[in-house]
GROMACS .gro file of C-alpha atoms in nm:
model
  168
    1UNK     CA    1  -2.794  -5.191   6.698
    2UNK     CA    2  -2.482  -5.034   6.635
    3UNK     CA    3  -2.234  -5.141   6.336
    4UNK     CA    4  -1.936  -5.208   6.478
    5UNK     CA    5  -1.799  -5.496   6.521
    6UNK     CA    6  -1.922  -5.681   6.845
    7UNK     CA    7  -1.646  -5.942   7.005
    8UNK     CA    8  -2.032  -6.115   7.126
    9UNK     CA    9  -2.248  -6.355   6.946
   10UNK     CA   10  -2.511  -6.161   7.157
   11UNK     CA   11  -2.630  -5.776   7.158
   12UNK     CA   12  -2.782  -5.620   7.472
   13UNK     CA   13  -3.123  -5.655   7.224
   14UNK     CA   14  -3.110  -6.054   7.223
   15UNK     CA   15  -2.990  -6.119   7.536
   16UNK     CA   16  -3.290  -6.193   7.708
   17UNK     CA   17  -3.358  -6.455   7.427
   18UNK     CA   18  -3.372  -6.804   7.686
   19UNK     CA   19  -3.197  -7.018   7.420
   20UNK     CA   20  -2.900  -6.716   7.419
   21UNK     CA   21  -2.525  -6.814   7.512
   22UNK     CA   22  -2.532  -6.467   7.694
   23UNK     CA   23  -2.860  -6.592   7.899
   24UNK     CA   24  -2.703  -6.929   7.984
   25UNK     CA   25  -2.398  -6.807   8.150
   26UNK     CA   26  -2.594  -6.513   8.337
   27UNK     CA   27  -2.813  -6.832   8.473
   28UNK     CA   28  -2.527  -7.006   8.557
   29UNK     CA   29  -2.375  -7.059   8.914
   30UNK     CA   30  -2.044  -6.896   8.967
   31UNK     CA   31  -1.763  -7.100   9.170
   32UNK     CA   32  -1.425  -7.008   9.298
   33UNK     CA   33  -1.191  -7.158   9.431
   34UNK     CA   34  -1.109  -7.042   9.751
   35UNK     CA   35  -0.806  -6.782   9.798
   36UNK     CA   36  -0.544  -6.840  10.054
   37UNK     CA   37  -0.486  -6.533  10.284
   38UNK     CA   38  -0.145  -6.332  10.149
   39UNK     CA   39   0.093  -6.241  10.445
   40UNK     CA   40   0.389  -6.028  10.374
   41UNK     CA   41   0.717  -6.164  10.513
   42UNK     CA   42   1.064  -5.973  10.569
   43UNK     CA   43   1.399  -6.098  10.526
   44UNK     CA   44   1.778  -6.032  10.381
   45UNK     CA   45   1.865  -6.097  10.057
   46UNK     CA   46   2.153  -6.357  10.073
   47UNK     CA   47   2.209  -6.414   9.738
   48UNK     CA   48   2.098  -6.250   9.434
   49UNK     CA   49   2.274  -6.350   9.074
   50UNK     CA   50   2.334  -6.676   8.889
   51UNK     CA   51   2.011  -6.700   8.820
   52UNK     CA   52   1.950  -6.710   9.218
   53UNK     CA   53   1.778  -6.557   9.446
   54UNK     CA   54   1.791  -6.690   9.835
   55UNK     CA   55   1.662  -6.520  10.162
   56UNK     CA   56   1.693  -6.536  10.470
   57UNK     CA   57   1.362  -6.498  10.706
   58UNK     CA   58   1.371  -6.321  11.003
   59UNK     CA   59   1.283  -6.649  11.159
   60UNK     CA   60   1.557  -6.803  10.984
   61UNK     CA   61   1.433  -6.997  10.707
   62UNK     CA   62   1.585  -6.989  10.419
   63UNK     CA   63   1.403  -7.001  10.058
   64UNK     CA   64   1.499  -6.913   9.740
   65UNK     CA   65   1.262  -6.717   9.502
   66UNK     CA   66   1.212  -6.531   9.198
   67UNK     CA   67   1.166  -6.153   9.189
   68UNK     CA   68   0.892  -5.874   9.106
   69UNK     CA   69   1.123  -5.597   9.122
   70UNK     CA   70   1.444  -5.540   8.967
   71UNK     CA   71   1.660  -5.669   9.172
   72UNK     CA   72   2.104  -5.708   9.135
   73UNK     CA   73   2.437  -5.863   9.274
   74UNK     CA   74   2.437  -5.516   9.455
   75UNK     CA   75   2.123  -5.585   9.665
   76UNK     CA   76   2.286  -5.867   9.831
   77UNK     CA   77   2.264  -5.786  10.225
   78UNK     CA   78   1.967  -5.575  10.190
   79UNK     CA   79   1.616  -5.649  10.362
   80UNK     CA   80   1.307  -5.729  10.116
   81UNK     CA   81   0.932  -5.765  10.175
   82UNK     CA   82   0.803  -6.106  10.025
   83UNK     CA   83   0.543  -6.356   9.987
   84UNK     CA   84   0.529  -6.760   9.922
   85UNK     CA   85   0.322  -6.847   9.662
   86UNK     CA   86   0.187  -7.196   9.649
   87UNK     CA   87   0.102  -7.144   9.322
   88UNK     CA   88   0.511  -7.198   9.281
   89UNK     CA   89   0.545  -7.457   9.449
   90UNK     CA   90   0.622  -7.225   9.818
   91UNK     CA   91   0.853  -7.009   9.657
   92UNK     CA   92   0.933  -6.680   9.770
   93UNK     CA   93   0.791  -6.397   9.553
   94UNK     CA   94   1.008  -6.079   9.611
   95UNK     CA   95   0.793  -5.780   9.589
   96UNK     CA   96   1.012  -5.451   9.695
   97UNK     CA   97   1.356  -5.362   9.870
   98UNK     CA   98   1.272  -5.207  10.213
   99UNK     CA   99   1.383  -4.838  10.238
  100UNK     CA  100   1.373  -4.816  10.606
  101UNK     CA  101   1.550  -5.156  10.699
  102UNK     CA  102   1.375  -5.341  11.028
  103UNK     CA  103   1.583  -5.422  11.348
  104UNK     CA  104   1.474  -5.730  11.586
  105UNK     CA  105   1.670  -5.811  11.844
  106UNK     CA  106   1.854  -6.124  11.793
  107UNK     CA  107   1.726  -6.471  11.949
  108UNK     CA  108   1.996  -6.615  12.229
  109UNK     CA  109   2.095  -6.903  12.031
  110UNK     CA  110   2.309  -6.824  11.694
  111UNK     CA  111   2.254  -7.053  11.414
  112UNK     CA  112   2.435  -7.056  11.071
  113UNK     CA  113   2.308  -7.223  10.767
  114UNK     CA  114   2.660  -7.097  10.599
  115UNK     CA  115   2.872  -7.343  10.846
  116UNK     CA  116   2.917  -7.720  10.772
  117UNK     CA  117   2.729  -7.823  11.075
  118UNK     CA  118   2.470  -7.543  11.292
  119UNK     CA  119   2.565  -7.487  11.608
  120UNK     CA  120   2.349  -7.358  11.887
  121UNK     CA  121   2.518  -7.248  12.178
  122UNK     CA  122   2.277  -7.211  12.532
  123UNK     CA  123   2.527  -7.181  12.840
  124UNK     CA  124   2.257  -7.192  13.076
  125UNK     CA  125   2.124  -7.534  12.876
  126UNK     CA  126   1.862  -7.615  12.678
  127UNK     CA  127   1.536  -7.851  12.736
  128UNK     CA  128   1.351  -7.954  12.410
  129UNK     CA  129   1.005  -8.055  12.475
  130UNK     CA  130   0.714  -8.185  12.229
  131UNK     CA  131   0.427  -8.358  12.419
  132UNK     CA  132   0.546  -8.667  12.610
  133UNK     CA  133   0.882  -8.634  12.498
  134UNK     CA  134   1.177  -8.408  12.564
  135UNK     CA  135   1.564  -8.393  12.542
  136UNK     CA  136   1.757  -8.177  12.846
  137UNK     CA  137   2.123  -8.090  12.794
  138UNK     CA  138   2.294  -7.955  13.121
  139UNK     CA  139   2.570  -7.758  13.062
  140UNK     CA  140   2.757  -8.032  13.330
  141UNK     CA  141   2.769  -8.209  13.043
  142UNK     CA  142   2.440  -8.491  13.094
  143UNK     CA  143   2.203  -8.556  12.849
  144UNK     CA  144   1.888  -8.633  12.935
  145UNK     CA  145   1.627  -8.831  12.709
  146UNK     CA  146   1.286  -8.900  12.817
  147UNK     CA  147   0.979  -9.045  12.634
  148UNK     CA  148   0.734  -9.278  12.603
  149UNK     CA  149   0.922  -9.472  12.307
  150UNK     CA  150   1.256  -9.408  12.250
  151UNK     CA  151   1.398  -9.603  11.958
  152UNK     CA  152   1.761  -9.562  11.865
  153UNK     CA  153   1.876  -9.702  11.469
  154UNK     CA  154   2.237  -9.638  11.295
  155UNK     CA  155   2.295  -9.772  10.944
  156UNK     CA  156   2.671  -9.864  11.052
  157UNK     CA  157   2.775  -9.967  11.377
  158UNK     CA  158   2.590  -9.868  11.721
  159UNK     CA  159   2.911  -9.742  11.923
  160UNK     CA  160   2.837  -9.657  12.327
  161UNK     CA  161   3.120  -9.549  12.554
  162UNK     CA  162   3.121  -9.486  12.886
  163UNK     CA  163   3.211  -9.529  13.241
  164UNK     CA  164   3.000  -9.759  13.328
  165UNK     CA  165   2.668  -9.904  13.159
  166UNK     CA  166   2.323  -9.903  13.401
  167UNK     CA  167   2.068 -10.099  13.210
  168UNK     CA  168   1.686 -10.066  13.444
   0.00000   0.00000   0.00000
């Protein structure tokens, strides 16, 4: 044996000694937890500074994160590869700037989480569907909403105006 110091209660020379510390843990089962899969995500940079970063996804989402990269005020605008981590709690981990910026073509309806209020705008209309249920605006101006259920609350007063009220 060698004398040096060893960081191990054990040398290679004891190890196979059964009542060993070394021994026990090479008997013992090994667990993990399981690893979710990592997908890299691309977005804009909407704010960076303050102690804030936010992005944009290129769906539209927007998260805020913390950075791996050095990152400034100057970046603001530019497009970054991330990842969430659920380790924090879904935030977005920046991990690089992108040097060749990626161009999608835009989706027909414009939203804006900057605005007040979002507004979608679908001249042709717009039918929202989820299993028995769906909501149809015409762009006549009727508003359509079917389901199996429909249950209508307000915290303040329940206001309806019309023309004329059909009920069955």
């Amino acid at each position: 044996m060698n004398n040096h110091a060893n960081h191990f209660p054990e040398s290679a020379d004891n190890a196979g000694d059964a009542s060993s510390a070394f021994s026990n843990l090479l008997d013992a089962p090994v667990t993990r937890t399981a690893q979710s899969s990592s997908t890299i995500l691309i977005g804009t940079l909407i704010q960076v500074g303050n102690g804030e970063i936010q992005i944009r996804s290129l769906e539209g989402d927007i998260v805020s994160g913390v950075a791996a990269c050095a990152l400034g005020a100057d970046d603001t605008g530019k497009q970054c590869a991330f990842m969430v981590s659920e380790a924090l709690n879904f935030a977005a981990v920046i991990v690089g700037l992108l040097q060749h910026p990626v161009t999608i073509e835009s989706p027909p309806a414009v939203a804006s989480n900057f605005l007040p209020r979002s507004e979608l705008d679908y001249p042709e209309g717009l039918k929202i569907t989820c299993g028995k249920s769906s909501i149809t605006l015409d762009p006549d101006g009727k508003v359509e909403i079917r389901g199996t259920r429909i249950i209508n609350l307000a915290s303040e007063s329940h206001r309806i105006k019309a023309g004329s009220v059909r009920i069955n």
